[in-house]
């Protein structure tokens, strides 16, 4: 691995933490959108979707790393570019979630002005 300044590494890890922690914002958002009678069920459903999404995303990251692997002789060695190509799926999935979130409507705020 490359020698990296500790400050730059800390900043990168901070932004990775922000990117990955977006899934935790889904729980209060779900409770705010869902009727109070089904809040626990909606929260459980979001939890199941979160776990299912991780179960799908982790093998996709590995597949992207395998596809970008340039050294086909050694099956255990990946370059830093292979890791970058695999991990780009995480911010891409967050960006897709942000785009999809734009189309979620809060039924209790029908009369509120649109931003």
PDB file of C-alpha atoms in Angstrom:
ATOM      1  CA  UNK A   1       0.000   0.000   0.000  1.00  0.00           C
ATOM      2  CA  UNK A   2       1.086   3.577  -0.501  1.00  0.00           C
ATOM      3  CA  UNK A   3       2.411   5.794   2.266  1.00  0.00           C
ATOM      4  CA  UNK A   4      -0.378   8.183   3.108  1.00  0.00           C
ATOM      5  CA  UNK A   5      -0.407  11.203   5.353  1.00  0.00           C
ATOM      6  CA  UNK A   6      -2.301  10.406   8.560  1.00  0.00           C
ATOM      7  CA  UNK A   7      -4.452  13.540   8.250  1.00  0.00           C
ATOM      8  CA  UNK A   8      -5.550  12.627   4.703  1.00  0.00           C
ATOM      9  CA  UNK A   9      -6.305   9.074   5.838  1.00  0.00           C
ATOM     10  CA  UNK A  10      -8.418  10.391   8.734  1.00  0.00           C
ATOM     11  CA  UNK A  11     -10.348  12.683   6.373  1.00  0.00           C
ATOM     12  CA  UNK A  12     -10.985   9.847   3.922  1.00  0.00           C
ATOM     13  CA  UNK A  13     -12.162   7.524   6.694  1.00  0.00           C
ATOM     14  CA  UNK A  14     -14.449  10.274   8.001  1.00  0.00           C
ATOM     15  CA  UNK A  15     -16.098  10.627   4.585  1.00  0.00           C
ATOM     16  CA  UNK A  16     -16.406   6.853   4.255  1.00  0.00           C
ATOM     17  CA  UNK A  17     -18.174   6.821   7.612  1.00  0.00           C
ATOM     18  CA  UNK A  18     -20.580   9.536   6.475  1.00  0.00           C
ATOM     19  CA  UNK A  19     -21.286   7.659   3.251  1.00  0.00           C
ATOM     20  CA  UNK A  20     -21.930   4.339   4.950  1.00  0.00           C
ATOM     21  CA  UNK A  21     -23.955   5.819   7.821  1.00  0.00           C
ATOM     22  CA  UNK A  22     -26.667   7.038   5.456  1.00  0.00           C
ATOM     23  CA  UNK A  23     -28.555   3.807   6.046  1.00  0.00           C
ATOM     24  CA  UNK A  24     -29.191   4.801   9.658  1.00  0.00           C
ATOM     25  CA  UNK A  25     -31.099   7.878   8.512  1.00  0.00           C
ATOM     26  CA  UNK A  26     -33.651   5.561   6.928  1.00  0.00           C
ATOM     27  CA  UNK A  27     -35.080   4.524  10.302  1.00  0.00           C
ATOM     28  CA  UNK A  28     -36.204   7.949  11.568  1.00  0.00           C
ATOM     29  CA  UNK A  29     -37.324   8.880   8.061  1.00  0.00           C
ATOM     30  CA  UNK A  30     -39.461   5.747   7.926  1.00  0.00           C
ATOM     31  CA  UNK A  31     -41.020   6.508  11.295  1.00  0.00           C
ATOM     32  CA  UNK A  32     -41.766  10.045  10.136  1.00  0.00           C
ATOM     33  CA  UNK A  33     -43.437   8.890   6.916  1.00  0.00           C
ATOM     34  CA  UNK A  34     -45.300   5.780   8.147  1.00  0.00           C
ATOM     35  CA  UNK A  35     -48.524   6.029  10.160  1.00  0.00           C
ATOM     36  CA  UNK A  36     -47.913   5.562  13.883  1.00  0.00           C
ATOM     37  CA  UNK A  37     -49.960   2.340  13.954  1.00  0.00           C
ATOM     38  CA  UNK A  38     -47.457   0.534  11.731  1.00  0.00           C
ATOM     39  CA  UNK A  39     -44.241   2.283  12.808  1.00  0.00           C
ATOM     40  CA  UNK A  40     -42.614  -0.848  14.233  1.00  0.00           C
ATOM     41  CA  UNK A  41     -43.541  -2.920  11.172  1.00  0.00           C
ATOM     42  CA  UNK A  42     -42.217  -0.254   8.812  1.00  0.00           C
ATOM     43  CA  UNK A  43     -38.999  -0.002  10.815  1.00  0.00           C
ATOM     44  CA  UNK A  44     -38.570  -3.784  10.673  1.00  0.00           C
ATOM     45  CA  UNK A  45     -39.163  -3.728   6.932  1.00  0.00           C
ATOM     46  CA  UNK A  46     -36.482  -1.043   6.490  1.00  0.00           C
ATOM     47  CA  UNK A  47     -34.108  -3.141   8.592  1.00  0.00           C
ATOM     48  CA  UNK A  48     -34.746  -6.149   6.345  1.00  0.00           C
ATOM     49  CA  UNK A  49     -34.136  -4.055   3.226  1.00  0.00           C
ATOM     50  CA  UNK A  50     -30.880  -2.718   4.726  1.00  0.00           C
ATOM     51  CA  UNK A  51     -29.598  -6.216   5.462  1.00  0.00           C
ATOM     52  CA  UNK A  52     -30.728  -7.481   2.049  1.00  0.00           C
ATOM     53  CA  UNK A  53     -29.006  -4.535   0.355  1.00  0.00           C
ATOM     54  CA  UNK A  54     -25.747  -5.330   2.126  1.00  0.00           C
ATOM     55  CA  UNK A  55     -26.061  -8.995   1.189  1.00  0.00           C
ATOM     56  CA  UNK A  56     -26.369  -7.938  -2.454  1.00  0.00           C
ATOM     57  CA  UNK A  57     -23.747  -5.162  -2.415  1.00  0.00           C
ATOM     58  CA  UNK A  58     -20.858  -7.119  -0.856  1.00  0.00           C
ATOM     59  CA  UNK A  59     -20.755  -9.825  -3.577  1.00  0.00           C
ATOM     60  CA  UNK A  60     -21.124  -7.122  -6.244  1.00  0.00           C
ATOM     61  CA  UNK A  61     -18.053  -5.361  -4.853  1.00  0.00           C
ATOM     62  CA  UNK A  62     -16.133  -8.633  -5.047  1.00  0.00           C
ATOM     63  CA  UNK A  63     -17.339  -9.248  -8.589  1.00  0.00           C
ATOM     64  CA  UNK A  64     -16.298  -5.733  -9.655  1.00  0.00           C
ATOM     65  CA  UNK A  65     -12.874  -6.364  -8.139  1.00  0.00           C
ATOM     66  CA  UNK A  66     -12.590  -9.666  -9.993  1.00  0.00           C
ATOM     67  CA  UNK A  67     -13.602  -8.064 -13.283  1.00  0.00           C
ATOM     68  CA  UNK A  68     -11.090  -5.248 -12.933  1.00  0.00           C
ATOM     69  CA  UNK A  69      -8.252  -7.541 -11.864  1.00  0.00           C
ATOM     70  CA  UNK A  70      -5.357  -7.221 -14.278  1.00  0.00           C
ATOM     71  CA  UNK A  71      -3.128  -9.957 -12.849  1.00  0.00           C
ATOM     72  CA  UNK A  72      -5.027 -13.125 -13.779  1.00  0.00           C
ATOM     73  CA  UNK A  73      -2.269 -15.520 -12.642  1.00  0.00           C
ATOM     74  CA  UNK A  74      -2.514 -14.897  -8.908  1.00  0.00           C
ATOM     75  CA  UNK A  75      -6.044 -15.234  -7.502  1.00  0.00           C
ATOM     76  CA  UNK A  76      -5.173 -13.701  -4.129  1.00  0.00           C
ATOM     77  CA  UNK A  77      -3.566 -10.403  -5.163  1.00  0.00           C
ATOM     78  CA  UNK A  78      -5.586  -7.300  -5.942  1.00  0.00           C
ATOM     79  CA  UNK A  79      -4.143  -3.921  -6.835  1.00  0.00           C
ATOM     80  CA  UNK A  80      -5.245  -0.682  -5.216  1.00  0.00           C
ATOM     81  CA  UNK A  81      -7.082   0.147  -8.462  1.00  0.00           C
ATOM     82  CA  UNK A  82      -9.069  -3.106  -8.125  1.00  0.00           C
ATOM     83  CA  UNK A  83     -10.177  -2.005  -4.659  1.00  0.00           C
ATOM     84  CA  UNK A  84     -11.111   1.432  -5.972  1.00  0.00           C
ATOM     85  CA  UNK A  85     -13.149  -0.125  -8.784  1.00  0.00           C
ATOM     86  CA  UNK A  86     -15.013  -2.335  -6.325  1.00  0.00           C
ATOM     87  CA  UNK A  87     -15.621   0.282  -3.659  1.00  0.00           C
ATOM     88  CA  UNK A  88     -16.994   2.847  -6.117  1.00  0.00           C
ATOM     89  CA  UNK A  89     -20.246   0.884  -5.870  1.00  0.00           C
ATOM     90  CA  UNK A  90     -20.844   2.222  -2.344  1.00  0.00           C
ATOM     91  CA  UNK A  91     -21.035   5.942  -3.211  1.00  0.00           C
ATOM     92  CA  UNK A  92     -22.822   5.032  -6.453  1.00  0.00           C
ATOM     93  CA  UNK A  93     -25.533   3.233  -4.470  1.00  0.00           C
ATOM     94  CA  UNK A  94     -25.840   6.204  -2.090  1.00  0.00           C
ATOM     95  CA  UNK A  95     -26.220   8.544  -5.081  1.00  0.00           C
ATOM     96  CA  UNK A  96     -28.907   6.264  -6.521  1.00  0.00           C
ATOM     97  CA  UNK A  97     -30.711   6.278  -3.157  1.00  0.00           C
ATOM     98  CA  UNK A  98     -30.640  10.086  -3.084  1.00  0.00           C
ATOM     99  CA  UNK A  99     -32.152  10.214  -6.561  1.00  0.00           C
ATOM    100  CA  UNK A 100     -34.876   7.731  -5.609  1.00  0.00           C
ATOM    101  CA  UNK A 101     -35.536   9.601  -2.361  1.00  0.00           C
ATOM    102  CA  UNK A 102     -36.511  12.670  -4.363  1.00  0.00           C
ATOM    103  CA  UNK A 103     -39.619  10.815  -5.559  1.00  0.00           C
ATOM    104  CA  UNK A 104     -40.808   9.695  -2.088  1.00  0.00           C
ATOM    105  CA  UNK A 105     -43.882  11.678  -1.093  1.00  0.00           C
ATOM    106  CA  UNK A 106     -45.032  12.369   2.452  1.00  0.00           C
ATOM    107  CA  UNK A 107     -48.787  11.797   2.354  1.00  0.00           C
ATOM    108  CA  UNK A 108     -49.392  13.876   5.490  1.00  0.00           C
ATOM    109  CA  UNK A 109     -47.917  17.003   3.850  1.00  0.00           C
ATOM    110  CA  UNK A 110     -50.059  17.151   0.719  1.00  0.00           C
ATOM    111  CA  UNK A 111     -50.810  20.853   1.108  1.00  0.00           C
ATOM    112  CA  UNK A 112     -47.242  21.938   1.798  1.00  0.00           C
ATOM    113  CA  UNK A 113     -45.403  23.919  -0.884  1.00  0.00           C
ATOM    114  CA  UNK A 114     -42.981  21.987  -3.046  1.00  0.00           C
ATOM    115  CA  UNK A 115     -39.305  22.918  -2.814  1.00  0.00           C
TER     116      UNK A 115
END
